[in-house]
Short mmCIF file of C-alpha atoms in Angstrom, two decimals:
data_model
loop_
_atom_site.label_atom_id
_atom_site.label_comp_id
_atom_site.label_asym_id
_atom_site.label_seq_id
_atom_site.Cartn_x
_atom_site.Cartn_y
_atom_site.Cartn_z
CA MET A 9 92.03 -114.41 -43.12
CA GLN A 10 95.02 -112.39 -41.90
CA TRP A 11 95.38 -112.13 -38.11
CA TYR A 12 95.22 -108.32 -38.09
CA THR A 13 91.75 -108.20 -39.67
CA SER A 14 90.13 -109.14 -36.34
CA PHE A 15 92.85 -108.29 -33.80
CA PHE A 16 92.26 -104.56 -33.30
CA THR A 17 89.08 -104.48 -31.22
CA ASP A 18 88.15 -101.86 -28.62
CA LEU A 19 90.08 -103.87 -25.99
CA ALA A 20 93.34 -103.95 -27.96
CA ASN A 21 92.96 -100.41 -29.26
CA GLY A 22 91.93 -99.09 -25.86
CA PHE A 23 95.04 -100.56 -24.28
CA TRP A 24 97.37 -98.88 -26.80
CA ARG A 25 95.50 -95.59 -26.61
CA GLY A 26 96.19 -95.57 -22.89
CA ALA A 27 99.75 -96.89 -23.12
CA VAL A 28 101.20 -94.13 -25.33
CA GLN A 29 101.78 -90.81 -23.60
CA PRO A 30 101.08 -87.52 -25.44
CA SER A 31 104.73 -86.57 -25.01
CA GLN A 32 105.77 -89.61 -27.07
CA THR A 33 103.42 -88.66 -29.89
CA SER A 34 104.68 -85.07 -29.82
CA ALA A 35 108.32 -86.21 -30.00
CA GLU A 36 107.57 -88.54 -32.91
CA ILE A 37 105.83 -85.77 -34.83
CA ASP A 38 108.71 -83.39 -34.09
CA PHE A 39 110.93 -85.95 -35.86
CA VAL A 40 108.53 -86.34 -38.79
CA ALA A 41 107.92 -82.60 -39.20
CA GLY A 42 111.68 -82.01 -39.20
CA LEU A 43 112.16 -84.05 -42.37
CA GLY A 44 111.14 -81.11 -44.53
CA ALA A 45 108.52 -82.90 -46.61
CA GLY A 46 105.46 -81.13 -48.02
CA PRO A 47 102.11 -80.64 -46.32
CA ARG A 48 100.22 -83.72 -47.55
CA VAL A 49 100.67 -86.79 -45.33
CA LEU A 50 99.45 -90.37 -45.78
CA ASP A 51 99.28 -92.12 -42.40
CA ALA A 52 98.99 -95.86 -43.12
CA PRO A 53 98.03 -97.52 -40.90
CA CYS A 54 96.76 -94.64 -38.79
CA GLY A 55 95.32 -96.63 -35.88
CA SER A 56 93.22 -94.41 -33.64
CA GLY A 57 94.69 -91.30 -35.23
CA ARG A 58 97.23 -90.05 -32.71
CA HIS A 59 99.88 -89.14 -35.31
CA SER A 60 97.39 -87.82 -37.85
CA ILE A 61 95.62 -85.57 -35.37
CA GLU A 62 98.86 -84.07 -34.07
CA LEU A 63 100.08 -83.49 -37.64
CA ALA A 64 96.78 -81.82 -38.54
CA ARG A 65 97.12 -79.60 -35.48
CA ARG A 66 100.44 -78.42 -36.93
CA GLY A 67 98.91 -77.60 -40.31
CA PHE A 68 99.47 -80.79 -42.32
CA LYS A 69 96.77 -82.19 -44.60
CA ILE A 70 96.06 -85.78 -43.59
CA THR A 71 94.73 -88.98 -45.09
CA GLY A 72 94.56 -91.80 -42.52
CA ILE A 73 93.89 -95.41 -43.49
CA ASP A 74 93.37 -98.33 -41.11
CA ILE A 75 91.67 -101.72 -41.24
CA SER A 76 90.09 -101.39 -37.78
CA ASP A 77 86.51 -100.08 -37.85
CA GLU A 78 86.79 -99.29 -34.16
CA ALA A 79 90.02 -97.30 -34.58
CA ILE A 80 88.68 -95.30 -37.53
CA ALA A 81 85.46 -94.54 -35.65
CA HIS A 82 87.48 -93.33 -32.66
CA ALA A 83 89.69 -91.15 -34.87
CA ARG A 84 86.70 -89.73 -36.74
CA ALA A 85 84.98 -88.82 -33.47
CA LEU A 86 88.07 -86.89 -32.35
CA ALA A 87 88.72 -85.18 -35.69
CA PRO A 88 85.69 -85.42 -38.00
CA ASP A 89 87.15 -83.02 -40.58
CA LEU A 90 90.14 -85.23 -41.47
CA ASP A 91 90.15 -87.75 -44.32
CA TRP A 92 89.73 -91.11 -42.58
CA ARG A 93 89.40 -94.29 -44.66
CA GLN A 94 88.82 -97.87 -43.57
CA GLY A 95 90.64 -100.60 -45.47
CA ASP A 96 93.46 -103.11 -45.72
CA LEU A 97 97.01 -101.92 -46.49
CA ALA A 98 97.49 -105.12 -48.46
CA SER A 99 95.59 -103.26 -51.20
CA LEU A 100 96.87 -99.74 -50.49
CA GLY A 101 97.27 -98.97 -54.19
CA SER A 102 93.52 -99.21 -54.70
CA PHE A 103 92.96 -96.09 -52.56
CA GLY A 104 94.70 -93.87 -55.12
CA VAL A 105 96.18 -91.55 -52.46
CA THR A 106 99.11 -89.28 -53.28
CA ALA A 107 101.03 -87.33 -50.67
CA ASP A 108 104.34 -85.62 -49.95
CA LEU A 109 105.11 -87.89 -47.02
CA ALA A 110 103.93 -91.38 -46.02
CA LEU A 111 104.08 -92.78 -42.50
CA CYS A 112 104.04 -96.40 -41.41
CA MET A 113 104.36 -95.80 -37.68
CA GLY A 114 103.56 -97.61 -34.46
CA ASN A 115 105.51 -100.79 -35.28
CA SER A 116 102.96 -101.71 -37.96
CA PHE A 117 105.41 -102.92 -40.61
CA GLY A 118 105.87 -106.68 -40.96
CA TYR A 119 102.21 -107.69 -40.58
CA LEU A 120 102.13 -108.99 -44.16
CA ASP A 121 104.11 -111.89 -45.58
CA HIS A 122 107.27 -111.07 -47.52
CA ALA A 123 105.58 -110.63 -50.89
CA GLY A 124 102.87 -108.51 -49.29
CA SER A 125 105.43 -106.30 -47.52
CA GLN A 126 107.29 -105.78 -50.80
CA ARG A 127 104.02 -104.81 -52.50
CA LEU A 128 103.13 -102.42 -49.65
CA LEU A 129 106.50 -100.64 -49.93
CA ARG A 130 106.04 -100.28 -53.70
CA ASP A 131 102.56 -98.81 -53.13
CA LEU A 132 103.96 -96.40 -50.54
CA ALA A 133 106.76 -95.39 -52.94
CA GLU A 134 104.17 -94.61 -55.61
CA ALA A 135 102.08 -92.64 -53.11
CA ALA A 136 104.81 -90.38 -51.69
CA PRO A 137 108.46 -89.42 -52.31
CA VAL A 138 109.36 -89.67 -48.61
CA LEU A 139 108.48 -92.57 -46.28
CA VAL A 140 109.05 -93.13 -42.57
CA VAL A 141 108.87 -96.72 -41.32
CA ASP A 142 108.85 -97.12 -37.53
CA TYR A 143 109.83 -100.75 -36.97
CA GLY A 144 110.27 -102.17 -33.48
CA CYS A 145 110.73 -105.71 -34.79
CA ALA A 146 113.99 -105.11 -36.64
CA ALA A 147 116.22 -108.07 -35.79
CA GLU A 148 118.95 -105.90 -34.25
CA ALA A 149 116.39 -104.27 -31.93
CA LEU A 150 114.30 -107.31 -31.08
CA LEU A 151 116.53 -110.34 -30.74
CA PRO A 152 119.29 -109.22 -28.33
CA SER A 153 116.79 -108.94 -25.46
CA LEU A 154 113.54 -110.62 -26.51
CA PRO A 155 111.32 -110.78 -23.41
CA GLY A 156 109.39 -113.98 -22.84
CA GLU A 157 106.39 -112.37 -21.14
CA ILE A 158 105.18 -108.79 -20.68
CA ARG A 159 102.41 -107.63 -18.36
CA MET A 160 101.02 -104.10 -18.50
CA SER A 161 97.85 -102.16 -17.73
CA ALA A 162 96.72 -99.07 -19.63
CA GLY A 163 93.46 -97.44 -20.64
CA GLY A 164 91.52 -99.61 -18.19
CA VAL A 165 92.75 -102.78 -19.92
CA ASP A 166 95.15 -105.43 -18.58
CA MET A 167 97.51 -106.93 -21.16
CA VAL A 168 99.68 -110.05 -21.10
CA ALA A 169 101.95 -110.76 -24.07
CA VAL A 170 103.91 -114.00 -24.46
CA ASN A 171 106.60 -113.90 -27.15
CA THR A 172 107.94 -116.75 -29.26
CA TYR A 173 110.46 -116.37 -32.08
CA ASP A 174 110.25 -118.83 -34.97
CA VAL A 175 113.80 -119.07 -36.33
CA ALA A 176 112.80 -121.07 -39.41
CA THR A 177 110.47 -118.35 -40.70
CA ALA A 178 111.97 -115.28 -38.95
CA ARG A 179 108.60 -114.47 -37.39
CA LEU A 180 107.74 -113.09 -33.97
CA LEU A 181 104.61 -114.75 -32.59
CA ILE A 182 102.96 -112.84 -29.74
CA ASP A 183 100.08 -114.42 -27.82
CA PHE A 184 98.10 -111.48 -26.41
CA THR A 185 95.46 -111.53 -23.69
CA PHE A 186 93.47 -108.33 -23.12
CA SER A 187 90.96 -108.01 -20.29
CA ASP A 188 88.90 -105.17 -18.83
CA GLY A 189 87.53 -107.25 -15.95
CA GLU A 190 84.35 -108.16 -17.79
CA ARG A 191 85.60 -109.22 -21.21
CA THR A 192 88.71 -111.07 -22.35
CA GLN A 193 90.25 -111.19 -25.81
CA ARG A 194 92.93 -113.70 -26.76
CA SER A 195 94.68 -113.18 -30.08
CA THR A 196 97.99 -114.00 -31.70
CA CYS A 197 99.96 -111.31 -33.51
CA VAL A 198 102.46 -112.35 -36.21
CA GLN A 199 105.25 -110.00 -37.28
CA HIS A 200 107.92 -110.78 -39.85
CA VAL A 201 111.40 -109.88 -38.65
CA TYR A 202 113.96 -108.26 -40.96
CA THR A 203 117.44 -106.93 -40.36
CA ALA A 204 118.03 -103.26 -41.07
CA GLY A 205 119.98 -104.27 -44.16
CA GLU A 206 117.12 -106.40 -45.46
CA LEU A 207 114.62 -103.59 -44.94
CA THR A 208 116.98 -101.14 -46.67
CA ARG A 209 117.22 -103.41 -49.71
CA MET A 210 113.42 -103.81 -49.78
CA LEU A 211 112.99 -100.04 -49.72
CA GLN A 212 115.52 -99.62 -52.51
CA ASP A 213 113.82 -102.32 -54.58
CA ALA A 214 110.52 -100.47 -54.03
CA GLY A 215 111.97 -97.37 -55.71
CA PHE A 216 113.54 -95.32 -52.93
CA GLY A 217 116.99 -94.00 -53.81
CA SER A 218 118.28 -93.30 -50.30
CA VAL A 219 117.56 -94.78 -46.88
CA SER A 220 118.66 -93.34 -43.53
CA LEU A 221 118.46 -95.44 -40.36
CA PHE A 222 117.82 -93.92 -36.94
CA GLY A 223 117.56 -95.54 -33.52
CA ASP A 224 115.09 -93.04 -32.09
CA VAL A 225 113.38 -89.71 -32.70
CA ASP A 226 116.41 -87.88 -31.29
CA GLY A 227 118.20 -88.67 -34.55
CA SER A 228 120.67 -91.13 -33.04
CA ALA A 229 122.11 -93.78 -35.35
CA PHE A 230 120.50 -97.21 -35.43
CA ARG A 231 122.70 -99.94 -33.94
CA VAL A 232 122.43 -103.37 -32.35
CA GLY A 233 120.38 -102.98 -29.19
CA SER A 234 118.46 -99.87 -30.30
CA HIS A 235 114.89 -100.27 -29.12
CA ARG A 236 113.39 -99.30 -32.49
CA LEU A 237 114.33 -98.62 -36.10
CA LEU A 238 113.18 -95.46 -37.83
CA ALA A 239 113.93 -95.81 -41.53
CA VAL A 240 113.57 -92.62 -43.58
CA ALA A 241 113.43 -93.43 -47.30
CA ARG A 242 113.48 -90.89 -50.13
CA ARG A 243 112.81 -91.48 -53.82
#
């Protein structure tokens, strides 16, 4: 069983819901809306729905897919009229969704092994002519200043993350501990690390003709030390 099938409980999801400020979501959707794609958006994975709900507020038609029952239930409670679907992105093609724009936001790329990531990008290319991949684990962003341990509190949940980088497999292993004072969850997240060039070639192999690389939602160029990679791919 893949690690992400059981990772995103109410403790983990509650932490991230509290950690992301509304201003960050608004800035990210400003970037997405400025790409000039059509009104239909596939948000995969959608998590608890923060991007989908803001896009819907601006008039976009949304389909959100996520593997977490808890996250989908939370999103549905906030916006019951949107098209929320529960399922694994490893089989995204089986959903039969078509859109004008696909989003893979929130540093959710790299959860699958290499073959699975290639298949996911092909499925996304078939689903939409424009794709945004928000990837915080790009090698140029991650490796220059990889922190050993991170401690944060948000949404009433304390989080400790201990990072290890496996050079032989180019994987980031993060041992998470979430606690709300009564319950504790310990889980390990595994993310495959690619350079920007490797991701660009994967997107091109998936069927996208052009790929633009940005270092943030302000449109700045991606470079070594950027804290995230926003790859905008067009068929």
